[in-house]
Coordinates of C-alpha atoms in Angstrom, one line a residue:
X226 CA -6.7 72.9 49.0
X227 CA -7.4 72.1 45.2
X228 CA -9.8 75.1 45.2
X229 CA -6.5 77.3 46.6
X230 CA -4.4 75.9 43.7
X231 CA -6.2 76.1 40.4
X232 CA -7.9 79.8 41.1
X233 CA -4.7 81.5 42.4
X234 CA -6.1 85.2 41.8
X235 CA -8.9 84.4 44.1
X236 CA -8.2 81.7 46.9
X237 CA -4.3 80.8 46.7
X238 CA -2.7 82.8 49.8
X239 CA 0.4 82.6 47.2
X240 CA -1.6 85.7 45.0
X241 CA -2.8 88.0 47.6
X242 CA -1.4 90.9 48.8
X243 CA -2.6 94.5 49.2
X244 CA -5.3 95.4 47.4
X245 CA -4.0 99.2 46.8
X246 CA -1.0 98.2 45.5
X247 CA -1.3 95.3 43.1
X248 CA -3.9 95.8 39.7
X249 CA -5.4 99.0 40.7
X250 CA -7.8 98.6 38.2
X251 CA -10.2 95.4 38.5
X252 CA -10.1 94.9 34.6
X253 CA -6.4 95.1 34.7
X254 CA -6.3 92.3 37.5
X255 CA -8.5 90.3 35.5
X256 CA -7.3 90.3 32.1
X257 CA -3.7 90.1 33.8
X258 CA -4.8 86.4 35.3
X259 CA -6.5 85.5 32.5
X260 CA -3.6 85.6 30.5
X261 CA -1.8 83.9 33.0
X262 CA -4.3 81.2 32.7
X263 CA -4.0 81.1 29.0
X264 CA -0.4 80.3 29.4
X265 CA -0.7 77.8 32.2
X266 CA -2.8 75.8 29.7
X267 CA 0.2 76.5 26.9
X268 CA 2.7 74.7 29.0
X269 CA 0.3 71.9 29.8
X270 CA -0.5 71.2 26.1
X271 CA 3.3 71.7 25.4
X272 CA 4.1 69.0 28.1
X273 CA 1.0 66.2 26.6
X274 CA 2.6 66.7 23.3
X275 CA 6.4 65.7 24.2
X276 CA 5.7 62.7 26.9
X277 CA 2.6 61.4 24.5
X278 CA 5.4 59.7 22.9
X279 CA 8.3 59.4 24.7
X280 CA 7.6 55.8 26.1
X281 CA 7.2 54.9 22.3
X282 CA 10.1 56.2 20.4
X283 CA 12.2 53.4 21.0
X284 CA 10.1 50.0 20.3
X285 CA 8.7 52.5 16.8
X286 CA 13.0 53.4 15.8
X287 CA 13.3 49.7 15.9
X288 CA 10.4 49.3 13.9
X289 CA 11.0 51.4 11.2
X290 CA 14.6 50.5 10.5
X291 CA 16.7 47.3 11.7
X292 CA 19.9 48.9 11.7
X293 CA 18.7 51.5 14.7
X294 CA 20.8 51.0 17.9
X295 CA 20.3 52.1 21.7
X296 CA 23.2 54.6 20.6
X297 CA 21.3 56.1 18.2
X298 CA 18.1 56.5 20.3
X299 CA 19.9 58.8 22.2
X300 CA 20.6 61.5 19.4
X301 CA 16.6 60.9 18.7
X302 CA 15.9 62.3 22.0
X303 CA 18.5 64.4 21.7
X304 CA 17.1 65.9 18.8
X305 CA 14.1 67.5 20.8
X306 CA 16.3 69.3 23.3
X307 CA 18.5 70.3 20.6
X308 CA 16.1 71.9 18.2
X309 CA 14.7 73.8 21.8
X310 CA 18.1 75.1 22.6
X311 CA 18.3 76.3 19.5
X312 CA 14.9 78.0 19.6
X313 CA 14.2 79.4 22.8
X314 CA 16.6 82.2 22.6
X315 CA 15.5 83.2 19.3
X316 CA 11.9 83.3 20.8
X317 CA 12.8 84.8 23.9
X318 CA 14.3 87.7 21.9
X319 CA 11.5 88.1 19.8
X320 CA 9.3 88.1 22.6
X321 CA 10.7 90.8 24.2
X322 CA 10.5 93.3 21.1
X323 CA 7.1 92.3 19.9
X324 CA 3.9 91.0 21.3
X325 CA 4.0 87.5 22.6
X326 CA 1.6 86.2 20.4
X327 CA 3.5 86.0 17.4
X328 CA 6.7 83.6 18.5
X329 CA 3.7 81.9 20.0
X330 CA 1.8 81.5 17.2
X331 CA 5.0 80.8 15.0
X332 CA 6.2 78.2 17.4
X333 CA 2.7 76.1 17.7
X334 CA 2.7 75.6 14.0
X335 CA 5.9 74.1 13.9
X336 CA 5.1 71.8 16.6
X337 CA 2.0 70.8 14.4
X338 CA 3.1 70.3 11.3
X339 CA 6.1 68.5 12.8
X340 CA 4.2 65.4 15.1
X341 CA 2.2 65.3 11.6
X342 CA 5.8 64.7 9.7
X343 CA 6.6 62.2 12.9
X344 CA 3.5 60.2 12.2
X345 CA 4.9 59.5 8.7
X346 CA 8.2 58.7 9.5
X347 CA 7.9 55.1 8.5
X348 CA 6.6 55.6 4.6
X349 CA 10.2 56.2 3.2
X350 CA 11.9 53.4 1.5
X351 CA 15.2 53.9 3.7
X352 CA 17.0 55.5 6.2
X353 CA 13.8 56.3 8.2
X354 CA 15.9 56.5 11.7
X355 CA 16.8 60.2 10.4
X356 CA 13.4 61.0 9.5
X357 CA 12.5 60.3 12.6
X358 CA 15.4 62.2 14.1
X359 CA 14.3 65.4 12.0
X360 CA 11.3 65.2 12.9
X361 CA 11.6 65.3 17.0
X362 CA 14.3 68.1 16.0
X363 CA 11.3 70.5 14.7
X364 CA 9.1 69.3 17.4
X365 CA 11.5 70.6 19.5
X366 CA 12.1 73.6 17.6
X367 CA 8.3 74.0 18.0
X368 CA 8.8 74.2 22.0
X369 CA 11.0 76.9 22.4
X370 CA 8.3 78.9 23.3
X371 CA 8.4 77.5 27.1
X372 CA 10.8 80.6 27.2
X373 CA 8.1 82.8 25.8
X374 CA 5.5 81.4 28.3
X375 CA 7.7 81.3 31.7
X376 CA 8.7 84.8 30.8
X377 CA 5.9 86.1 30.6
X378 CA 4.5 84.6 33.4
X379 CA 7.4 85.7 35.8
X380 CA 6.5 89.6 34.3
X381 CA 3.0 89.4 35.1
X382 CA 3.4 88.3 38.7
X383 CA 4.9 90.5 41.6
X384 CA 7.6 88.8 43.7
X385 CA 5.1 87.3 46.3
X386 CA 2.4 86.2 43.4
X387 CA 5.7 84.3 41.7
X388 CA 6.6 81.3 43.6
X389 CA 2.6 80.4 43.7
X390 CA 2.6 81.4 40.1
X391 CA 5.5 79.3 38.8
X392 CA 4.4 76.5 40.8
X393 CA 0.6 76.7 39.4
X394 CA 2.3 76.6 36.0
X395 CA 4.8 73.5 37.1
X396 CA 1.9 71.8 38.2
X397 CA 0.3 72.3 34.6
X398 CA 3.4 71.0 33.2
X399 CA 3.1 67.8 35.2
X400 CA -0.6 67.4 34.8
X401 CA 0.7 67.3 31.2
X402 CA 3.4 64.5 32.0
X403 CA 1.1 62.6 33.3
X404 CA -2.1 62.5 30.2
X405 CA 1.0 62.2 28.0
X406 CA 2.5 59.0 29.2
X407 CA -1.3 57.7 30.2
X408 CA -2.7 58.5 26.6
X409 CA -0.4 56.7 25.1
X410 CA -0.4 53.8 27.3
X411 CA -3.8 53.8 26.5
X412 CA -3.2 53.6 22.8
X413 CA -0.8 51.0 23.0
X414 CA -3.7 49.0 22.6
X415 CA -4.4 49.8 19.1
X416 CA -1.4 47.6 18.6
X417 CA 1.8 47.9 16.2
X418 CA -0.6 47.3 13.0
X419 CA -3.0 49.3 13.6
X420 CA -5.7 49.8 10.7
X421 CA -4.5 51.5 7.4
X422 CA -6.4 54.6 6.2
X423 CA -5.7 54.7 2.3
X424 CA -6.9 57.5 1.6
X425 CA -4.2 59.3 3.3
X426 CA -1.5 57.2 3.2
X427 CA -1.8 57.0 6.7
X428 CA -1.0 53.6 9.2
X429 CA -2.9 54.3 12.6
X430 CA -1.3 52.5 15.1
X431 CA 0.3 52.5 19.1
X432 CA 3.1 54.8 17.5
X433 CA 1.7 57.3 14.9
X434 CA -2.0 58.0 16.8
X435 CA -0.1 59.5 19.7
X436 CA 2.0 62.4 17.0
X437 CA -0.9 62.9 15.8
X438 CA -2.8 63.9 19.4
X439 CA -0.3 65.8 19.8
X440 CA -0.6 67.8 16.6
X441 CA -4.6 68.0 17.4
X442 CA -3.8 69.1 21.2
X443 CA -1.1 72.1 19.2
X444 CA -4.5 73.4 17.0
X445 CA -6.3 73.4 19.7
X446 CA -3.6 75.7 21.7
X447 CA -3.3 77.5 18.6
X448 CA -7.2 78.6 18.6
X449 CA -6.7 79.8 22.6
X450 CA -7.3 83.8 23.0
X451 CA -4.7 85.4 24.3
X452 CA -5.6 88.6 25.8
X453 CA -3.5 91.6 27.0
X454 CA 0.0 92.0 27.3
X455 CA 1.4 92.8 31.1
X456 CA 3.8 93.4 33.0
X457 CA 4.5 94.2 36.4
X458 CA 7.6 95.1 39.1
X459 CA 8.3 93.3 42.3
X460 CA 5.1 95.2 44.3
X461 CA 3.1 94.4 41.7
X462 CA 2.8 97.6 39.9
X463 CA 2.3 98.0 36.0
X464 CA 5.2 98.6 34.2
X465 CA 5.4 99.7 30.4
X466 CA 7.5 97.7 28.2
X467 CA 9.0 97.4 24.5
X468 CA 6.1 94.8 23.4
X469 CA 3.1 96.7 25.0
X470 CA 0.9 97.6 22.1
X471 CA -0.1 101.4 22.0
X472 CA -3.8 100.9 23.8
X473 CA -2.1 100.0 27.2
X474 CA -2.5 102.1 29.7
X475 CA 0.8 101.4 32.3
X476 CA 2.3 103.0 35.0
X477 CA 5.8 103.5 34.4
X478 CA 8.3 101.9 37.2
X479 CA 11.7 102.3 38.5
X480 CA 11.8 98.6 40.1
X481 CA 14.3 97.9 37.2
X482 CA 17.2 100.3 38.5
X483 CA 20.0 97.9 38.9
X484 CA 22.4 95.6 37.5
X485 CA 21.7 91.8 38.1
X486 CA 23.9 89.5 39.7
X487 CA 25.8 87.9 36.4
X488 CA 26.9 84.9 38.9
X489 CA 23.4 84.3 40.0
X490 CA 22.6 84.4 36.7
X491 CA 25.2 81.4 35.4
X492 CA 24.9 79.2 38.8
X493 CA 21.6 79.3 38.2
X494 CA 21.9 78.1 34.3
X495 CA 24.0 75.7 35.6
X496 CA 22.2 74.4 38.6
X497 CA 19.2 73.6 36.0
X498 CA 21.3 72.5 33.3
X499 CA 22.3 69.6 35.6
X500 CA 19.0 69.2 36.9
X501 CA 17.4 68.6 33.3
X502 CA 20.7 66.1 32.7
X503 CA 20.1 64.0 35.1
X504 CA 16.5 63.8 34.3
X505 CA 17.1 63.3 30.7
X506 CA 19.1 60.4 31.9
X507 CA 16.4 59.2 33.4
X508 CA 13.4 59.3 31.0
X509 CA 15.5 58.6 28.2
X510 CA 16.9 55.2 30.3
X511 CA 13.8 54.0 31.7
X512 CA 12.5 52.4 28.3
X513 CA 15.6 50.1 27.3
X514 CA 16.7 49.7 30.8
X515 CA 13.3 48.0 31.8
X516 CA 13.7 45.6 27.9
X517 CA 16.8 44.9 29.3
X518 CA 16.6 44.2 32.9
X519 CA 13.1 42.5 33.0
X520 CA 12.6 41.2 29.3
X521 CA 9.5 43.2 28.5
X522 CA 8.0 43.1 25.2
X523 CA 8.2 46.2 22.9
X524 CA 4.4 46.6 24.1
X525 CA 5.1 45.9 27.1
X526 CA 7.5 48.7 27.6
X527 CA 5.1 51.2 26.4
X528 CA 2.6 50.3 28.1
X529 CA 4.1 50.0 31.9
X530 CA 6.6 52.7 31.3
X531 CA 3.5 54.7 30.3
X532 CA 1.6 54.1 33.5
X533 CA 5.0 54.2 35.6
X534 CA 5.5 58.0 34.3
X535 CA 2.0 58.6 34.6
X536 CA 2.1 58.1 38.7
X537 CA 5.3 60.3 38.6
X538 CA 3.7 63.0 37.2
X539 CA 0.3 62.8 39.7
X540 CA 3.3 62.2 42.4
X541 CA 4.9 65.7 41.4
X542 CA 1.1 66.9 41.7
X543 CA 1.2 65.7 45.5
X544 CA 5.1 67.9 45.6
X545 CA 2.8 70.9 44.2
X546 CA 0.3 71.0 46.5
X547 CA 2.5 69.9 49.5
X548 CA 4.3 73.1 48.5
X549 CA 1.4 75.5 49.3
X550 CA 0.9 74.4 52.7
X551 CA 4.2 75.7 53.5
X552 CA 3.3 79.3 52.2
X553 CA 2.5 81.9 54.8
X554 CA 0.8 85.2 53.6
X555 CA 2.9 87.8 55.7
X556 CA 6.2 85.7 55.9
X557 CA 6.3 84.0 52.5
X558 CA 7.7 80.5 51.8
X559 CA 8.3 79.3 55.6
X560 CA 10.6 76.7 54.2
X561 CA 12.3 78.9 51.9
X562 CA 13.4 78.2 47.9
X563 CA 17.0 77.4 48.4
X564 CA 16.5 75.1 50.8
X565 CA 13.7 73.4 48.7
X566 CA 16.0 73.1 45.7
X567 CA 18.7 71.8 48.0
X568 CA 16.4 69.2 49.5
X569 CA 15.3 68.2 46.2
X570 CA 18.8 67.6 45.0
X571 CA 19.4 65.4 47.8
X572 CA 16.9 63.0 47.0
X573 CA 17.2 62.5 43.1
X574 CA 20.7 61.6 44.5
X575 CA 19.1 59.1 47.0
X576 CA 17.1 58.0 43.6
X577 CA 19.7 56.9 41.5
X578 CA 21.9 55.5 43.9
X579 CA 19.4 53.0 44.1
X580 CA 19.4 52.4 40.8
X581 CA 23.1 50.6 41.0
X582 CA 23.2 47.0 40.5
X583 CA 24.2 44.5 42.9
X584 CA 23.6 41.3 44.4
X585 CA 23.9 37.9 42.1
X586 CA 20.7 37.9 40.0
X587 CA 21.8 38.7 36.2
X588 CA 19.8 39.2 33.4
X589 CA 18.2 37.2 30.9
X590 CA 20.4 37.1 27.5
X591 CA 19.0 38.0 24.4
X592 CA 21.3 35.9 21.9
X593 CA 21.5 36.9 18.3
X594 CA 20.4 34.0 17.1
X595 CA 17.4 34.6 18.8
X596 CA 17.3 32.0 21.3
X597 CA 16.2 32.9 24.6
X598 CA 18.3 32.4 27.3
X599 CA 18.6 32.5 31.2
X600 CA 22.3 33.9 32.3
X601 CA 25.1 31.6 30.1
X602 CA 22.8 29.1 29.5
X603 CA 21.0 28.4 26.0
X604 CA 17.3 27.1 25.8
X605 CA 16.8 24.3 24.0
X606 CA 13.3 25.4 22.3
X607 CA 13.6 28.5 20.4
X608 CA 10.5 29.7 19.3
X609 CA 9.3 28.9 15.5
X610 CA 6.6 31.3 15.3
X611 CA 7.3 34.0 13.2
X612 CA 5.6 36.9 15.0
X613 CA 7.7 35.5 18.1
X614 CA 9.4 39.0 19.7
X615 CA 13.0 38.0 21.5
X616 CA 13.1 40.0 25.3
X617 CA 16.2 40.1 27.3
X618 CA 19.5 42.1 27.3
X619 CA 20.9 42.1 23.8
X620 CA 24.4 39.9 24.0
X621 CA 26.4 42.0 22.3
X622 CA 26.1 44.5 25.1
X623 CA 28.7 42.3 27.1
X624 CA 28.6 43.9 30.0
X625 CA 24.7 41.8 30.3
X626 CA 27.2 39.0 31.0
X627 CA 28.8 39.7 34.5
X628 CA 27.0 42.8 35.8
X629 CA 24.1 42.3 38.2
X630 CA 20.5 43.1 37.0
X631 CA 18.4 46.2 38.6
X632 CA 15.6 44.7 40.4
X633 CA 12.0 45.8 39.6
X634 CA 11.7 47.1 43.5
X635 CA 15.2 48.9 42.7
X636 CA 13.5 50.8 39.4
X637 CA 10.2 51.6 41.5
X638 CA 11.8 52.8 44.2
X639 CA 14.4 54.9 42.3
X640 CA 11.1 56.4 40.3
X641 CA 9.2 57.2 43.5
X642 CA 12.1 59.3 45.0
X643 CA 13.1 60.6 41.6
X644 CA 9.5 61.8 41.3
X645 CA 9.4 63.4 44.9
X646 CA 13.3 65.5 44.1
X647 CA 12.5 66.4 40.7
X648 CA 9.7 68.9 40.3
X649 CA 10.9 70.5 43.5
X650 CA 14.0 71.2 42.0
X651 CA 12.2 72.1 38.7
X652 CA 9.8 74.9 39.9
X653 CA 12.8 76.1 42.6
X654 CA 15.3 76.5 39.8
X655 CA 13.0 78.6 37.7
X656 CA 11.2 80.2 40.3
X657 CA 14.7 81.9 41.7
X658 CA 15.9 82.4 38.2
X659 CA 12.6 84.9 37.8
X660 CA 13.5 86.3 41.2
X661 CA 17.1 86.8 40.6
X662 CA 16.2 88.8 37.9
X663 CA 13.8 90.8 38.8
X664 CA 11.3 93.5 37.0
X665 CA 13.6 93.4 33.9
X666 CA 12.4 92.3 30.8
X667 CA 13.2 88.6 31.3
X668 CA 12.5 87.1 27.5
X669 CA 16.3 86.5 26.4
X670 CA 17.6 85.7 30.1
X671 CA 14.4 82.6 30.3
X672 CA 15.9 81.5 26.9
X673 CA 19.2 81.0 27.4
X674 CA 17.9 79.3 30.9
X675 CA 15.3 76.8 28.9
X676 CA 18.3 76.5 26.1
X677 CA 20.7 75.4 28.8
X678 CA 17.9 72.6 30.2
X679 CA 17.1 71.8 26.6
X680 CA 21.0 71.5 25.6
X681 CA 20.9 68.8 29.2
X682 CA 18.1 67.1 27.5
X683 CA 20.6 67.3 24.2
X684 CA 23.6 65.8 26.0
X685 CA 22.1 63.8 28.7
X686 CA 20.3 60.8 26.2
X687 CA 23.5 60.5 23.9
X688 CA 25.5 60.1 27.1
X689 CA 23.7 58.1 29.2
X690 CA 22.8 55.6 25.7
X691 CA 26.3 55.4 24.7
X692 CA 28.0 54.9 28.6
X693 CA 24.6 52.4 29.4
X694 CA 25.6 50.4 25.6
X695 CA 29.0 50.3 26.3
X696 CA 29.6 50.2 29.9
X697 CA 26.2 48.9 32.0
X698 CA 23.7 50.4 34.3
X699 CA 26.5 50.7 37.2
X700 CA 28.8 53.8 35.2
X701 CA 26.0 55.2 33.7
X702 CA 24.0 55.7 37.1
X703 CA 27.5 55.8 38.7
X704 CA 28.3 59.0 36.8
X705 CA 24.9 60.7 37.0
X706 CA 25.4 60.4 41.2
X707 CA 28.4 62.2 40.7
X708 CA 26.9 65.5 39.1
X709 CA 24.5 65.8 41.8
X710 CA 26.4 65.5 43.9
X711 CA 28.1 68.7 41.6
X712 CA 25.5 70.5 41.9
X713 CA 24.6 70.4 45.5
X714 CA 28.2 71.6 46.3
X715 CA 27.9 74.6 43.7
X716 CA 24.5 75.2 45.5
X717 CA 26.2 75.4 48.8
X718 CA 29.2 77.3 47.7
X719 CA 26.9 80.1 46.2
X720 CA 23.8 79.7 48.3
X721 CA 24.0 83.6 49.3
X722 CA 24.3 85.0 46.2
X723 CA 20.7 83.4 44.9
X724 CA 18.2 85.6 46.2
X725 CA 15.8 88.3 44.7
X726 CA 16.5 91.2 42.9
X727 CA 14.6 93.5 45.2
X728 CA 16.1 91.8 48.1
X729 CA 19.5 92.4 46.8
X730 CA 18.9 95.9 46.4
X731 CA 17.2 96.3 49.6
X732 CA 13.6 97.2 48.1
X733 CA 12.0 94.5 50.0
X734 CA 12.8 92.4 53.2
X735 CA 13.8 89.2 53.3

């Protein structure tokens, strides 16, 4: 089974098809998948270098300025969705008018030179929270070309090679979530001081050695070959288009003949831009939720968040490869996408309706003055030392008071089922995007679909921070319940109008 899913162009039932019709030329088929490859690895290096530190940023905002809230952690995470949104259509565009590996190129550097500013963020004399929110901004910025890579991808595969394709590249993405979230639980044991390398300026500790992987793991994307350009139609037949340099040699197509379904096009965006919300919501929660509900140390947090993360990601592994045994060669996905992504929705529902409190256990209280409490009721040795670190759910979040805390089983369980609905609905969403639209060139459309997930990602971490700081886990998850539950009644409502390009045209049978 593993051999089927890493070598797709050999093994994977997902890539075969007739041998006369797809990559008539062997060089053609190889360099095609060897591109392919090259951006498979893209998306995993892109996915290490956002969750290397997203367990961290957190306990390091508190660290580097006092007067950093839970409210304002959520415009930090924010700030790496934002500065994607803001990217991807750019690079999309330019993508499809010049050869990929410019925006690529353009976009990696950024993302360098940006964890390297990150790993700094604490040598100002004030207002470091907004370093530190400038700088996830630009690494953001630096990741808008997930557009560039999943477009390209969905050109170089035919309509039968897609699904495996995007899955393959899914699964990249999460082998990426996973080392991310492990490498920096494994760093958490450099500890919060570190060592000091003068010469540099440079404090290497839990918080600033994970940027900087992630600015090592950008130069070593940035030194990847990237071979040919190509791009196929629906059969799998070369096409020519606007960013094929001169020493291509393409068969021109008329797969492209066609308008695309415009309301495909925005259910879509906004099936995934809920999809990434509630995720956001997720990730962006786990951290202050699990300070809060089971008074876990700063390192603590990073460390067990880190590992928790880490087995969600090998989990959405297990959702990959669970995937290809429900591929047939003559009849396609048996199961079928829709009914994947519907399935999927389903369960992240199932996931964070676990999540609400109940029962009569509350939290510890974390009192201002330090002392350590159990619920309304002071202890009467408050700790003298110095390097003593207070745990517990702040007091001035009041709701700590009288709402019920979310049990350890609750948070597992809620991350196991999150795990299983979220990739499915992941690969699905982008997956029928690429389908819906077909042989066209797809740059500017898989922008504005990664900007609307990456303005999710935007909204979802200041909404869930301010409605969890001001209101308690039971709205916030409340809330979140009720948009899936939008989005599986869109999906219903509209379920026949997602389906391929070819297939609406009547090109190919369902």
């Amino acid at each position: 089974v593993m051999s089927q899913f890493m070598d797709p162009e050999e093994n994977t039932p997902l890539l075969n098809g007739d041998s006369d019709s797809i990559d008539t030329r062997d060089d053609d088929y190889k360099s095609r998948w060897r591109s392919i490859r090259v951006m498979y690895f893209t998306m995993f290096l892109s996915s290490v270098g956002f969750t290397i530190v997203i367990t961290s940023l957190w306990p390091y905002l508190q660290k580097i300025d006092d007067g950093a809230t839970a409210g304002f952690l959520g415009w930090v995470v924010a700030a790496y969705s934002l500065g994607q949104m803001l990217a991807s259509p750019l690079f999309g565009f330019w993508s499809n008018h010049r050869p990929r590996r410019e925006p690529l190129a353009c976009s990696i550097f950024i993302n360098l030179a940006a964890n390297v500013y990150y790993a700094y963020v604490y040598l100002p004399t004030s207002e470091n929270k907004y370093h530190m929110l400038a700088a996830r901004a630009l690494i953001g910025f630096g990741a808008g070309n997930v557009a560039v890579v999943r477009s390209y991808v969905a050109g170089a595969t035919s309509l039968k090679e897609r699904t495996g394709a995007m899955a393959n590249m899914s699964a990249c993405q999460a082998l990426g979530f996973i080392l991310g979230p492990a490498l920096q639980a494994a760093l958490s044991f450099i500890g919060e001081k570190g060592l000091s390398v003068n010469l540099i300026d440079l404090q290497l500790n839990m918080y600033t050695a994970p940027a900087l992987l992630a600015a090592l793991f950008a130069r070593v994307n940035k030194a990847l070959p990237f071979c040919r350009e190509h791009h196929v139609d629906d059969h799998g037949r070369h096409t020519r288009t606007i960013n094929y340099g001169s020493e291509e040699r393409l068969d021109v197509s008329q797969e492209t003949d066609g308008d695309i379904d415009q309301i495909a096009v925005v259910t879509s965006n906004i099936l995934f831009f809920i999809i990434m919300f509630i995720f956001a919501v997720f990730e962006t929660i786990a951290t202050p939720l699990s300070m809060d509900m089971f008074s876990w140390t700063r390192k603590d947090a990073v460390l067990y968040n880190g590992i928790i993360l880490s087995c969600i990601g090998f989990e959405s592994i297990l959702v990959f490869l669970v995937g290809h045994f429900s591929y047939d060669d003559d009849n396609g996905n048996l199961i079928g996408d829709r009914p994947v992504l519907l399935g999927g929705l389903i369960i992240i529902f199932c996931g964070f309706f676990v999540l609400l409190p109940w029962g009569d256990h509350y939290p510890q209280i974390r009192w201002a003055d330090v002392r350590n409490v159990t619920h309304k009721t002071f202890d009467p040795n408050p700790a003298s030392n110095g390097s003593f670190e207070p745990t517990g759910c702040p007091a001035e979040q009041t709701w700590c008071q009288y709402t019920p805390a979310v049990h350890l089983a609750q948070f597992i369980a809620a991350d196991v089922l999150i795990g299983v609905g979220y990739p499915a609905c992941n690969v699905m969403s982008y997956t029928l995007y690429s389908k819906i639209l077909g042989s066209k060139p797809q740059g500017v459309y898989m922008g504005w679909l990664t900007a609307a997930g990456s303005g999710a990602r935007t909204l979802g971490p200041v909404f869930v921070s301010q409605v969890y700081t001001n209101l308690g886990p039971r709205w916030a998850f409340s809330l979140v319940c009720g948009a899936v539950l939008g989005a599986v009644l869109l999906l219903v409502a509209l379920y026949h109008k997602l389906i391929a390009f070819s297939l609406r045209y009547g090109r190919i049978r369902e």
